[in-house]
């Protein structure tokens, strides 16, 4: 029994609706991650510029913020099943458009960035709704395990995507990757169509600006939830160096300008760590001091990213392969820490919010979780142009550790937070 307790808690899979969604994700997430890899790789192959790759952060952030917040408000008024069906069709359409531009060899970076913006708009509506339905399907005690299971599948796909994409890009080009993403999305469509109707308890008003503002105002009375967003922004903005991966793979580790083994390993390392953390996540359901656990996980994340930057700085000559291995190891450690942090923060939000504001708060959560790395793309791309990729990554990791410790001291209520569901 002690050994079994080390592994992921699969109790949520007894629920047939959650099981279908989770199983569909096992297929869909691989295709989605192929697109995540293909877009920056295609941009870098066209421009040979980390600054252009970093623009994906800007072009993704604006629609993600706007539609993430509005989508959360929408999810607090409309039937959530309907929203999931419509937005899944939208994601299928944008993936097909990515395939069409690659197959036609358009080679226009601004078209790529525009399609990416549209895709993020649909994502911004879809994801808050998807997260908001879990407390309707599962008990509060099952949510940490369910979030860990979701994170594990997501990150497993993020391993397979870069590895497969890194191999296929030089051989088959980008169009095949986008086509796979398009086809796999139909698995998710099948799962959401089979969900029951999911109306909102106590729904009132319309999903406009007033509703969004009311949702944000809810956070003022819940400082623990507010701090869960702040510490994640610190971790992601200063500690996510993914915009530097194409240049680091090419310049520091001697890979080709598009794709290659080093490129694939760097993109796959953080998800690999998250999967390892997810497989051995049986402990997350037993943690009561969730605030302290989040702070500890983010400190580990920042320390690992600092180590990654230092390894990159020493990548030269005969030490290059050893430094690549060390850099990947640091990212793996960081990925495991990020998985734990995400599972706890999501559970804190799901168990502490009433159903009629849950969609809006999940919208804020998605904006923070997905928007932070996009700000990081812009920041790291610009910083690397001034101080170099290694220094930008290492310096960001140091800032993560310092700033999250400062935040913990400023808001001790967050560190003292224990799992006590409040409705």
mmCIF file of C-alpha atoms in Angstrom:
data_model
loop_
_atom_site.group_PDB
_atom_site.id
_atom_site.type_symbol
_atom_site.label_atom_id
_atom_site.label_comp_id
_atom_site.label_asym_id
_atom_site.label_seq_id
_atom_site.Cartn_x
_atom_site.Cartn_y
_atom_site.Cartn_z
ATOM 1 C CA UNK A 1 0.000 0.000 0.000
ATOM 2 C CA UNK A 2 2.887 2.383 0.724
ATOM 3 C CA UNK A 3 4.347 1.732 -2.740
ATOM 4 C CA UNK A 4 0.936 2.231 -4.352
ATOM 5 C CA UNK A 5 0.649 5.574 -2.569
ATOM 6 C CA UNK A 6 3.672 6.857 -4.464
ATOM 7 C CA UNK A 7 1.924 6.586 -7.811
ATOM 8 C CA UNK A 8 -0.790 8.785 -9.302
ATOM 9 C CA UNK A 9 -4.242 8.535 -7.728
ATOM 10 C CA UNK A 10 -6.580 7.261 -10.493
ATOM 11 C CA UNK A 11 -9.821 7.532 -8.501
ATOM 12 C CA UNK A 12 -11.226 10.339 -10.736
ATOM 13 C CA UNK A 13 -11.121 7.977 -13.728
ATOM 14 C CA UNK A 14 -14.058 6.085 -12.236
ATOM 15 C CA UNK A 15 -16.237 8.954 -13.442
ATOM 16 C CA UNK A 16 -17.152 8.114 -17.066
ATOM 17 C CA UNK A 17 -17.283 11.730 -18.274
ATOM 18 C CA UNK A 18 -13.903 12.608 -16.823
ATOM 19 C CA UNK A 19 -12.482 9.330 -18.131
ATOM 20 C CA UNK A 20 -13.617 10.103 -21.703
ATOM 21 C CA UNK A 21 -12.183 13.619 -21.570
ATOM 22 C CA UNK A 22 -8.916 12.362 -20.121
ATOM 23 C CA UNK A 23 -8.620 9.542 -22.673
ATOM 24 C CA UNK A 24 -9.349 11.908 -25.567
ATOM 25 C CA UNK A 25 -6.614 14.206 -24.272
ATOM 26 C CA UNK A 26 -4.117 11.370 -24.572
ATOM 27 C CA UNK A 27 -4.642 11.535 -28.341
ATOM 28 C CA UNK A 28 -5.321 15.233 -28.830
ATOM 29 C CA UNK A 29 -2.446 16.612 -26.794
ATOM 30 C CA UNK A 30 0.194 14.997 -29.015
ATOM 31 C CA UNK A 31 -1.164 16.783 -32.060
ATOM 32 C CA UNK A 32 -1.495 20.045 -30.157
ATOM 33 C CA UNK A 33 2.117 19.893 -29.057
ATOM 34 C CA UNK A 34 3.244 19.257 -32.621
ATOM 35 C CA UNK A 35 1.771 22.651 -33.487
ATOM 36 C CA UNK A 36 3.382 24.225 -30.408
ATOM 37 C CA UNK A 37 6.737 23.022 -31.730
ATOM 38 C CA UNK A 38 6.081 23.708 -35.405
ATOM 39 C CA UNK A 39 5.080 27.378 -35.081
ATOM 40 C CA UNK A 40 8.305 28.677 -33.430
ATOM 41 C CA UNK A 41 10.429 26.334 -35.541
ATOM 42 C CA UNK A 42 8.809 27.570 -38.751
ATOM 43 C CA UNK A 43 9.213 31.191 -37.686
ATOM 44 C CA UNK A 44 12.872 30.689 -36.766
ATOM 45 C CA UNK A 45 13.593 28.867 -40.032
ATOM 46 C CA UNK A 46 12.146 31.837 -41.937
ATOM 47 C CA UNK A 47 13.780 34.621 -39.909
ATOM 48 C CA UNK A 48 16.706 33.116 -37.916
ATOM 49 C CA UNK A 49 15.694 35.500 -35.138
ATOM 50 C CA UNK A 50 14.765 34.755 -31.520
ATOM 51 C CA UNK A 51 13.086 38.168 -31.413
ATOM 52 C CA UNK A 52 10.587 37.051 -34.078
ATOM 53 C CA UNK A 53 10.025 33.793 -32.197
ATOM 54 C CA UNK A 54 9.419 35.892 -29.103
ATOM 55 C CA UNK A 55 6.646 37.747 -30.957
ATOM 56 C CA UNK A 56 4.526 34.626 -30.607
ATOM 57 C CA UNK A 57 4.244 35.720 -26.977
ATOM 58 C CA UNK A 58 2.755 39.086 -27.929
ATOM 59 C CA UNK A 59 0.479 37.732 -30.661
ATOM 60 C CA UNK A 60 -0.715 34.968 -28.355
ATOM 61 C CA UNK A 61 -1.070 37.063 -25.209
ATOM 62 C CA UNK A 62 -3.520 39.737 -26.393
ATOM 63 C CA UNK A 63 -6.265 37.365 -27.625
ATOM 64 C CA UNK A 64 -5.596 35.049 -24.693
ATOM 65 C CA UNK A 65 -6.201 37.847 -22.183
ATOM 66 C CA UNK A 66 -9.270 39.240 -23.953
ATOM 67 C CA UNK A 67 -10.962 35.962 -24.795
ATOM 68 C CA UNK A 68 -9.763 34.148 -21.688
ATOM 69 C CA UNK A 69 -11.480 36.693 -19.437
ATOM 70 C CA UNK A 70 -14.549 36.982 -21.653
ATOM 71 C CA UNK A 71 -14.696 33.208 -22.098
ATOM 72 C CA UNK A 72 -14.687 32.761 -18.328
ATOM 73 C CA UNK A 73 -17.612 35.186 -18.044
ATOM 74 C CA UNK A 74 -19.380 33.300 -20.845
ATOM 75 C CA UNK A 75 -18.857 30.038 -18.949
ATOM 76 C CA UNK A 76 -20.666 31.528 -15.936
ATOM 77 C CA UNK A 77 -23.817 32.194 -17.993
ATOM 78 C CA UNK A 78 -24.119 29.673 -20.854
ATOM 79 C CA UNK A 79 -24.294 25.899 -20.836
ATOM 80 C CA UNK A 80 -20.649 24.861 -20.616
ATOM 81 C CA UNK A 81 -21.058 21.819 -22.853
ATOM 82 C CA UNK A 82 -22.230 24.062 -25.716
ATOM 83 C CA UNK A 83 -19.233 26.342 -25.291
ATOM 84 C CA UNK A 84 -16.844 23.385 -25.418
ATOM 85 C CA UNK A 85 -18.393 22.056 -28.627
ATOM 86 C CA UNK A 86 -18.246 25.414 -30.444
ATOM 87 C CA UNK A 87 -14.677 26.238 -29.407
ATOM 88 C CA UNK A 88 -13.430 22.752 -30.263
ATOM 89 C CA UNK A 89 -14.732 23.267 -33.806
ATOM 90 C CA UNK A 90 -12.859 26.582 -33.830
ATOM 91 C CA UNK A 91 -9.607 24.917 -32.797
ATOM 92 C CA UNK A 92 -10.062 22.331 -35.548
ATOM 93 C CA UNK A 93 -10.520 25.133 -38.100
ATOM 94 C CA UNK A 94 -7.398 27.044 -37.070
ATOM 95 C CA UNK A 95 -5.279 23.899 -37.101
ATOM 96 C CA UNK A 96 -6.510 23.197 -40.619
ATOM 97 C CA UNK A 97 -5.512 26.740 -41.611
ATOM 98 C CA UNK A 98 -1.988 26.151 -40.249
ATOM 99 C CA UNK A 99 -1.818 23.022 -42.395
ATOM 100 C CA UNK A 100 -3.026 24.883 -45.499
ATOM 101 C CA UNK A 101 -0.424 27.672 -45.264
ATOM 102 C CA UNK A 102 2.397 25.190 -44.745
ATOM 103 C CA UNK A 103 1.240 22.901 -47.556
ATOM 104 C CA UNK A 104 1.017 25.909 -49.903
ATOM 105 C CA UNK A 105 4.514 27.117 -48.873
ATOM 106 C CA UNK A 106 3.222 30.623 -48.160
ATOM 107 C CA UNK A 107 6.272 31.412 -45.963
ATOM 108 C CA UNK A 108 4.773 34.538 -44.408
ATOM 109 C CA UNK A 109 5.678 35.056 -40.755
ATOM 110 C CA UNK A 110 2.842 37.553 -40.217
ATOM 111 C CA UNK A 111 0.270 35.054 -41.472
ATOM 112 C CA UNK A 112 1.673 32.499 -39.027
ATOM 113 C CA UNK A 113 1.441 34.951 -36.166
ATOM 114 C CA UNK A 114 -2.112 35.959 -37.128
ATOM 115 C CA UNK A 115 -3.289 32.344 -37.229
ATOM 116 C CA UNK A 116 -1.642 31.814 -33.874
ATOM 117 C CA UNK A 117 -3.649 34.740 -32.462
ATOM 118 C CA UNK A 118 -6.932 33.276 -33.709
ATOM 119 C CA UNK A 119 -6.062 29.886 -32.270
ATOM 120 C CA UNK A 120 -5.320 31.455 -28.889
ATOM 121 C CA UNK A 121 -8.681 33.231 -28.915
ATOM 122 C CA UNK A 122 -10.500 29.893 -29.182
ATOM 123 C CA UNK A 123 -8.143 28.405 -26.600
ATOM 124 C CA UNK A 124 -8.889 31.313 -24.263
ATOM 125 C CA UNK A 125 -12.610 30.518 -24.281
ATOM 126 C CA UNK A 126 -12.247 26.738 -24.255
ATOM 127 C CA UNK A 127 -9.868 26.225 -21.358
ATOM 128 C CA UNK A 128 -11.639 28.175 -18.563
ATOM 129 C CA UNK A 129 -14.825 26.331 -19.454
ATOM 130 C CA UNK A 130 -13.070 22.971 -19.475
ATOM 131 C CA UNK A 131 -11.577 23.576 -16.028
ATOM 132 C CA UNK A 132 -14.816 24.974 -14.588
ATOM 133 C CA UNK A 133 -16.737 21.755 -15.309
ATOM 134 C CA UNK A 134 -14.509 19.524 -13.169
ATOM 135 C CA UNK A 135 -16.089 20.419 -9.805
ATOM 136 C CA UNK A 136 -19.459 19.501 -11.378
ATOM 137 C CA UNK A 137 -18.163 16.058 -12.345
ATOM 138 C CA UNK A 138 -15.923 15.217 -9.354
ATOM 139 C CA UNK A 139 -15.789 15.690 -5.582
ATOM 140 C CA UNK A 140 -13.497 18.257 -3.972
ATOM 141 C CA UNK A 141 -11.279 15.481 -2.600
ATOM 142 C CA UNK A 142 -10.773 14.130 -6.137
ATOM 143 C CA UNK A 143 -9.727 17.437 -7.708
ATOM 144 C CA UNK A 144 -5.981 17.414 -6.819
ATOM 145 C CA UNK A 145 -5.659 13.920 -8.301
ATOM 146 C CA UNK A 146 -7.710 14.883 -11.370
ATOM 147 C CA UNK A 147 -5.574 17.956 -11.994
ATOM 148 C CA UNK A 148 -2.418 15.862 -11.636
ATOM 149 C CA UNK A 149 -3.783 13.329 -14.123
ATOM 150 C CA UNK A 150 -4.622 16.094 -16.595
ATOM 151 C CA UNK A 151 -1.203 17.660 -16.192
ATOM 152 C CA UNK A 152 0.488 14.297 -16.694
ATOM 153 C CA UNK A 153 -1.302 13.661 -19.988
ATOM 154 C CA UNK A 154 -0.710 17.222 -21.156
ATOM 155 C CA UNK A 155 2.983 17.018 -20.444
ATOM 156 C CA UNK A 156 3.323 13.502 -21.869
ATOM 157 C CA UNK A 157 2.056 14.912 -25.142
ATOM 158 C CA UNK A 158 4.496 17.768 -24.761
ATOM 159 C CA UNK A 159 7.296 15.180 -24.699
ATOM 160 C CA UNK A 160 6.047 13.233 -27.698
ATOM 161 C CA UNK A 161 5.323 16.400 -29.681
ATOM 162 C CA UNK A 162 8.854 17.857 -29.605
ATOM 163 C CA UNK A 163 10.507 14.473 -30.073
ATOM 164 C CA UNK A 164 8.342 13.533 -33.044
ATOM 165 C CA UNK A 165 8.323 17.078 -34.387
ATOM 166 C CA UNK A 166 12.094 17.460 -34.100
ATOM 167 C CA UNK A 167 12.520 14.319 -36.186
ATOM 168 C CA UNK A 168 9.734 14.982 -38.712
ATOM 169 C CA UNK A 169 10.376 18.679 -39.463
ATOM 170 C CA UNK A 170 13.614 18.090 -41.429
ATOM 171 C CA UNK A 171 12.072 15.064 -43.200
ATOM 172 C CA UNK A 172 8.395 15.857 -43.839
ATOM 173 C CA UNK A 173 8.186 19.605 -43.253
ATOM 174 C CA UNK A 174 5.666 21.511 -41.165
ATOM 175 C CA UNK A 175 2.430 20.641 -42.985
ATOM 176 C CA UNK A 176 2.327 17.051 -41.698
ATOM 177 C CA UNK A 177 2.582 18.227 -38.084
ATOM 178 C CA UNK A 178 -0.315 20.645 -38.518
ATOM 179 C CA UNK A 179 -2.397 17.970 -40.252
ATOM 180 C CA UNK A 180 -1.894 15.537 -37.363
ATOM 181 C CA UNK A 181 -3.035 18.240 -34.931
ATOM 182 C CA UNK A 182 -6.168 18.845 -37.003
ATOM 183 C CA UNK A 183 -7.155 15.191 -37.100
ATOM 184 C CA UNK A 184 -6.488 14.428 -33.433
ATOM 185 C CA UNK A 185 -8.763 17.252 -32.289
ATOM 186 C CA UNK A 186 -11.744 15.178 -33.388
ATOM 187 C CA UNK A 187 -11.107 12.900 -30.390
ATOM 188 C CA UNK A 188 -11.791 15.796 -28.038
ATOM 189 C CA UNK A 189 -14.851 16.776 -30.050
ATOM 190 C CA UNK A 190 -16.242 13.263 -29.555
ATOM 191 C CA UNK A 191 -15.702 13.459 -25.781
ATOM 192 C CA UNK A 192 -17.303 16.882 -25.260
ATOM 193 C CA UNK A 193 -20.334 16.006 -27.385
ATOM 194 C CA UNK A 194 -21.035 13.100 -24.991
ATOM 195 C CA UNK A 195 -20.995 15.315 -21.881
ATOM 196 C CA UNK A 196 -24.336 16.008 -20.169
ATOM 197 C CA UNK A 197 -25.799 19.506 -20.256
ATOM 198 C CA UNK A 198 -23.836 21.657 -17.814
ATOM 199 C CA UNK A 199 -25.886 24.740 -16.838
ATOM 200 C CA UNK A 200 -24.464 27.122 -14.244
ATOM 201 C CA UNK A 201 -25.901 27.203 -10.714
ATOM 202 C CA UNK A 202 -27.086 30.697 -9.816
ATOM 203 C CA UNK A 203 -26.218 32.142 -13.240
ATOM 204 C CA UNK A 204 -27.297 35.751 -13.691
ATOM 205 C CA UNK A 205 -26.485 38.691 -15.922
ATOM 206 C CA UNK A 206 -24.710 38.765 -19.265
ATOM 207 C CA UNK A 207 -21.096 37.879 -20.157
ATOM 208 C CA UNK A 208 -19.956 41.449 -20.681
ATOM 209 C CA UNK A 209 -17.318 43.745 -19.219
ATOM 210 C CA UNK A 210 -19.272 44.166 -15.986
ATOM 211 C CA UNK A 211 -19.212 40.417 -15.388
ATOM 212 C CA UNK A 212 -15.466 40.285 -16.009
ATOM 213 C CA UNK A 213 -14.884 43.150 -13.562
ATOM 214 C CA UNK A 214 -17.070 41.456 -10.939
ATOM 215 C CA UNK A 215 -15.033 38.278 -11.326
ATOM 216 C CA UNK A 216 -11.784 40.179 -10.836
ATOM 217 C CA UNK A 217 -13.339 41.977 -7.860
ATOM 218 C CA UNK A 218 -14.008 38.601 -6.253
ATOM 219 C CA UNK A 219 -10.248 38.150 -5.920
ATOM 220 C CA UNK A 220 -9.933 41.260 -3.723
ATOM 221 C CA UNK A 221 -11.779 39.439 -0.978
ATOM 222 C CA UNK A 222 -9.723 36.266 -1.450
ATOM 223 C CA UNK A 223 -6.037 37.244 -1.121
ATOM 224 C CA UNK A 224 -4.872 33.626 -1.069
ATOM 225 C CA UNK A 225 -6.332 33.048 -4.539
ATOM 226 C CA UNK A 226 -4.886 36.352 -5.736
ATOM 227 C CA UNK A 227 -1.429 35.348 -4.521
ATOM 228 C CA UNK A 228 -1.708 32.011 -6.319
ATOM 229 C CA UNK A 229 -1.837 34.011 -9.547
ATOM 230 C CA UNK A 230 0.965 36.389 -8.525
ATOM 231 C CA UNK A 231 3.493 33.664 -7.678
ATOM 232 C CA UNK A 232 2.764 31.839 -10.916
ATOM 233 C CA UNK A 233 3.337 35.028 -12.912
ATOM 234 C CA UNK A 234 6.676 35.399 -11.153
ATOM 235 C CA UNK A 235 7.630 31.815 -11.998
ATOM 236 C CA UNK A 236 6.623 32.004 -15.644
ATOM 237 C CA UNK A 237 7.580 35.528 -16.684
ATOM 238 C CA UNK A 238 11.089 35.358 -15.244
ATOM 239 C CA UNK A 239 11.701 31.619 -15.424
ATOM 240 C CA UNK A 240 10.336 30.272 -18.731
ATOM 241 C CA UNK A 241 13.109 30.462 -21.377
ATOM 242 C CA UNK A 242 11.357 28.495 -24.148
ATOM 243 C CA UNK A 243 11.696 31.313 -26.716
ATOM 244 C CA UNK A 244 15.454 30.787 -26.449
ATOM 245 C CA UNK A 245 15.351 27.050 -27.190
ATOM 246 C CA UNK A 246 15.670 27.294 -31.012
ATOM 247 C CA UNK A 247 18.689 29.617 -30.757
ATOM 248 C CA UNK A 248 20.311 27.675 -27.892
ATOM 249 C CA UNK A 249 19.904 24.383 -29.782
ATOM 250 C CA UNK A 250 21.484 25.923 -32.885
ATOM 251 C CA UNK A 251 24.157 28.237 -31.456
ATOM 252 C CA UNK A 252 25.186 26.587 -28.184
ATOM 253 C CA UNK A 253 24.634 22.916 -28.949
ATOM 254 C CA UNK A 254 25.408 22.850 -32.669
ATOM 255 C CA UNK A 255 22.028 21.725 -34.010
ATOM 256 C CA UNK A 256 20.503 22.741 -37.366
ATOM 257 C CA UNK A 257 18.590 26.009 -37.631
ATOM 258 C CA UNK A 258 15.269 24.125 -37.706
ATOM 259 C CA UNK A 259 14.525 20.961 -35.698
ATOM 260 C CA UNK A 260 17.224 18.495 -34.699
ATOM 261 C CA UNK A 261 17.969 16.409 -31.606
ATOM 262 C CA UNK A 262 19.087 19.220 -29.283
ATOM 263 C CA UNK A 263 16.008 21.246 -30.253
ATOM 264 C CA UNK A 264 13.729 18.287 -29.482
ATOM 265 C CA UNK A 265 15.422 17.519 -26.167
ATOM 266 C CA UNK A 266 15.134 21.086 -24.899
ATOM 267 C CA UNK A 267 11.447 21.335 -25.756
ATOM 268 C CA UNK A 268 10.715 17.889 -24.310
ATOM 269 C CA UNK A 269 12.659 18.239 -21.048
ATOM 270 C CA UNK A 270 10.190 20.332 -19.004
ATOM 271 C CA UNK A 271 7.217 18.140 -20.010
ATOM 272 C CA UNK A 272 9.280 15.021 -19.214
ATOM 273 C CA UNK A 273 9.854 16.328 -15.707
ATOM 274 C CA UNK A 274 6.142 17.060 -15.350
ATOM 275 C CA UNK A 275 5.255 13.528 -16.437
ATOM 276 C CA UNK A 276 7.706 12.010 -13.968
ATOM 277 C CA UNK A 277 6.237 14.245 -11.279
ATOM 278 C CA UNK A 278 2.733 13.237 -12.337
ATOM 279 C CA UNK A 279 3.444 9.504 -12.302
ATOM 280 C CA UNK A 280 4.697 9.823 -8.728
ATOM 281 C CA UNK A 281 1.987 12.283 -7.659
ATOM 282 C CA UNK A 282 0.175 10.084 -5.162
ATOM 283 C CA UNK A 283 1.367 12.434 -2.433
ATOM 284 C CA UNK A 284 -0.474 15.517 -3.750
ATOM 285 C CA UNK A 285 -3.842 14.319 -2.443
ATOM 286 C CA UNK A 286 -2.368 14.077 1.059
ATOM 287 C CA UNK A 287 -0.920 17.601 1.228
ATOM 288 C CA UNK A 288 -2.893 20.054 3.374
ATOM 289 C CA UNK A 289 -0.436 22.997 3.440
ATOM 290 C CA UNK A 290 -0.991 23.750 -0.233
ATOM 291 C CA UNK A 291 0.235 27.351 -0.095
ATOM 292 C CA UNK A 292 3.597 26.350 1.371
ATOM 293 C CA UNK A 293 3.833 23.533 -1.187
ATOM 294 C CA UNK A 294 3.348 26.030 -4.048
ATOM 295 C CA UNK A 295 6.119 28.309 -2.739
ATOM 296 C CA UNK A 296 8.521 25.384 -2.307
ATOM 297 C CA UNK A 297 7.778 24.086 -5.810
ATOM 298 C CA UNK A 298 8.407 27.492 -7.392
ATOM 299 C CA UNK A 299 11.731 27.879 -5.544
ATOM 300 C CA UNK A 300 12.800 24.513 -6.968
ATOM 301 C CA UNK A 301 11.666 25.666 -10.430
ATOM 302 C CA UNK A 302 13.685 28.887 -10.255
ATOM 303 C CA UNK A 303 16.786 27.079 -8.991
ATOM 304 C CA UNK A 304 16.554 24.550 -11.818
ATOM 305 C CA UNK A 305 16.228 27.258 -14.479
ATOM 306 C CA UNK A 306 19.300 28.988 -13.044
ATOM 307 C CA UNK A 307 21.186 25.708 -13.374
ATOM 308 C CA UNK A 308 19.943 25.394 -16.957
ATOM 309 C CA UNK A 309 21.337 28.803 -17.874
ATOM 310 C CA UNK A 310 24.696 28.024 -16.277
ATOM 311 C CA UNK A 311 24.921 24.737 -18.188
ATOM 312 C CA UNK A 312 24.231 26.529 -21.477
ATOM 313 C CA UNK A 313 26.949 29.076 -20.694
ATOM 314 C CA UNK A 314 29.518 26.275 -20.407
ATOM 315 C CA UNK A 315 28.505 24.500 -23.640
ATOM 316 C CA UNK A 316 31.641 24.570 -25.760
ATOM 317 C CA UNK A 317 34.088 22.097 -27.307
ATOM 318 C CA UNK A 318 34.279 18.644 -25.773
ATOM 319 C CA UNK A 319 31.993 19.692 -22.905
ATOM 320 C CA UNK A 320 29.070 20.446 -25.244
ATOM 321 C CA UNK A 321 27.360 17.062 -24.980
ATOM 322 C CA UNK A 322 27.806 16.910 -21.196
ATOM 323 C CA UNK A 323 26.387 20.395 -20.829
ATOM 324 C CA UNK A 324 23.426 19.477 -23.037
ATOM 325 C CA UNK A 325 22.707 16.538 -20.712
ATOM 326 C CA UNK A 326 22.988 18.797 -17.653
ATOM 327 C CA UNK A 327 20.793 21.469 -19.224
ATOM 328 C CA UNK A 328 18.123 18.878 -20.007
ATOM 329 C CA UNK A 329 18.336 17.480 -16.449
ATOM 330 C CA UNK A 330 17.781 20.940 -14.978
ATOM 331 C CA UNK A 331 14.711 21.431 -17.166
ATOM 332 C CA UNK A 332 13.391 18.001 -16.122
ATOM 333 C CA UNK A 333 13.688 18.956 -12.437
ATOM 334 C CA UNK A 334 11.972 22.250 -13.158
ATOM 335 C CA UNK A 335 9.147 20.477 -14.986
ATOM 336 C CA UNK A 336 8.433 18.197 -12.022
ATOM 337 C CA UNK A 337 8.271 21.203 -9.700
ATOM 338 C CA UNK A 338 5.976 23.091 -12.081
ATOM 339 C CA UNK A 339 3.578 20.136 -12.269
ATOM 340 C CA UNK A 340 3.180 20.110 -8.485
ATOM 341 C CA UNK A 341 2.710 23.872 -8.336
ATOM 342 C CA UNK A 342 0.051 23.813 -11.070
ATOM 343 C CA UNK A 343 -1.913 20.956 -9.501
ATOM 344 C CA UNK A 344 -2.060 22.673 -6.112
ATOM 345 C CA UNK A 345 -2.960 26.102 -7.504
ATOM 346 C CA UNK A 346 -5.728 24.704 -9.699
ATOM 347 C CA UNK A 347 -7.183 22.722 -6.774
ATOM 348 C CA UNK A 348 -7.072 25.783 -4.512
ATOM 349 C CA UNK A 349 -9.091 27.719 -7.064
ATOM 350 C CA UNK A 350 -11.611 24.969 -7.831
ATOM 351 C CA UNK A 351 -12.410 24.241 -4.183
ATOM 352 C CA UNK A 352 -12.608 27.861 -3.010
ATOM 353 C CA UNK A 353 -14.833 29.456 -5.662
ATOM 354 C CA UNK A 354 -18.625 29.364 -5.988
ATOM 355 C CA UNK A 355 -20.000 27.865 -9.205
ATOM 356 C CA UNK A 356 -21.345 31.166 -10.562
ATOM 357 C CA UNK A 357 -17.856 32.780 -10.518
ATOM 358 C CA UNK A 358 -15.817 29.659 -11.214
ATOM 359 C CA UNK A 359 -15.688 30.222 -14.974
ATOM 360 C CA UNK A 360 -14.412 33.790 -14.617
ATOM 361 C CA UNK A 361 -11.750 32.777 -12.115
ATOM 362 C CA UNK A 362 -10.710 29.918 -14.363
ATOM 363 C CA UNK A 363 -10.442 32.518 -17.121
ATOM 364 C CA UNK A 364 -8.036 34.495 -14.966
ATOM 365 C CA UNK A 365 -6.154 31.277 -14.193
ATOM 366 C CA UNK A 366 -5.772 30.425 -17.883
ATOM 367 C CA UNK A 367 -4.683 33.973 -18.706
ATOM 368 C CA UNK A 368 -2.022 33.771 -16.002
ATOM 369 C CA UNK A 369 -0.854 30.223 -16.756
ATOM 370 C CA UNK A 370 -0.735 30.643 -20.516
ATOM 371 C CA UNK A 371 -0.146 34.403 -20.623
ATOM 372 C CA UNK A 372 2.854 34.390 -18.278
ATOM 373 C CA UNK A 373 4.992 32.255 -20.610
ATOM 374 C CA UNK A 374 4.002 34.459 -23.553
ATOM 375 C CA UNK A 375 5.205 37.542 -21.712
ATOM 376 C CA UNK A 376 8.320 35.498 -20.968
ATOM 377 C CA UNK A 377 8.755 34.803 -24.695
ATOM 378 C CA UNK A 378 8.924 38.529 -25.388
ATOM 379 C CA UNK A 379 11.075 39.311 -22.333
ATOM 380 C CA UNK A 380 13.566 36.483 -22.882
ATOM 381 C CA UNK A 381 13.799 37.160 -26.605
ATOM 382 C CA UNK A 382 14.634 40.807 -25.929
ATOM 383 C CA UNK A 383 16.988 40.063 -23.029
ATOM 384 C CA UNK A 384 18.884 37.455 -25.046
ATOM 385 C CA UNK A 385 19.537 40.027 -27.754
ATOM 386 C CA UNK A 386 21.320 42.170 -25.145
ATOM 387 C CA UNK A 387 23.048 39.764 -22.723
ATOM 388 C CA UNK A 388 22.916 36.437 -24.553
ATOM 389 C CA UNK A 389 20.702 33.372 -24.139
ATOM 390 C CA UNK A 390 22.584 31.776 -21.225
ATOM 391 C CA UNK A 391 22.637 34.918 -19.095
ATOM 392 C CA UNK A 392 18.975 35.652 -19.824
ATOM 393 C CA UNK A 393 17.933 32.175 -18.670
ATOM 394 C CA UNK A 394 20.153 32.046 -15.553
ATOM 395 C CA UNK A 395 19.290 35.566 -14.469
ATOM 396 C CA UNK A 396 15.595 34.856 -14.828
ATOM 397 C CA UNK A 397 15.880 31.808 -12.587
ATOM 398 C CA UNK A 398 17.574 33.842 -9.857
ATOM 399 C CA UNK A 399 14.824 36.470 -10.035
ATOM 400 C CA UNK A 400 12.169 33.755 -9.627
ATOM 401 C CA UNK A 401 13.682 32.522 -6.362
ATOM 402 C CA UNK A 402 14.166 36.000 -4.929
ATOM 403 C CA UNK A 403 10.755 37.359 -5.890
ATOM 404 C CA UNK A 404 8.704 34.353 -4.755
ATOM 405 C CA UNK A 405 10.428 34.340 -1.350
ATOM 406 C CA UNK A 406 9.695 38.073 -1.009
ATOM 407 C CA UNK A 407 6.054 37.461 -1.960
ATOM 408 C CA UNK A 408 5.770 34.688 0.640
ATOM 409 C CA UNK A 409 7.027 37.014 3.364
ATOM 410 C CA UNK A 410 4.673 39.816 2.284
ATOM 411 C CA UNK A 411 1.560 37.593 2.306
ATOM 412 C CA UNK A 412 2.050 34.958 5.049
ATOM 413 C CA UNK A 413 -1.629 33.936 4.769
ATOM 414 C CA UNK A 414 -0.769 32.275 1.479
ATOM 415 C CA UNK A 415 2.007 30.202 3.051
ATOM 416 C CA UNK A 416 -0.310 29.195 5.901
ATOM 417 C CA UNK A 417 -3.183 28.186 3.598
ATOM 418 C CA UNK A 418 -4.615 24.721 4.236
ATOM 419 C CA UNK A 419 -7.091 22.766 2.104
ATOM 420 C CA UNK A 420 -10.511 23.729 3.508
ATOM 421 C CA UNK A 421 -13.221 23.796 0.812
ATOM 422 C CA UNK A 422 -15.396 26.914 1.070
ATOM 423 C CA UNK A 423 -18.506 27.452 -1.038
#
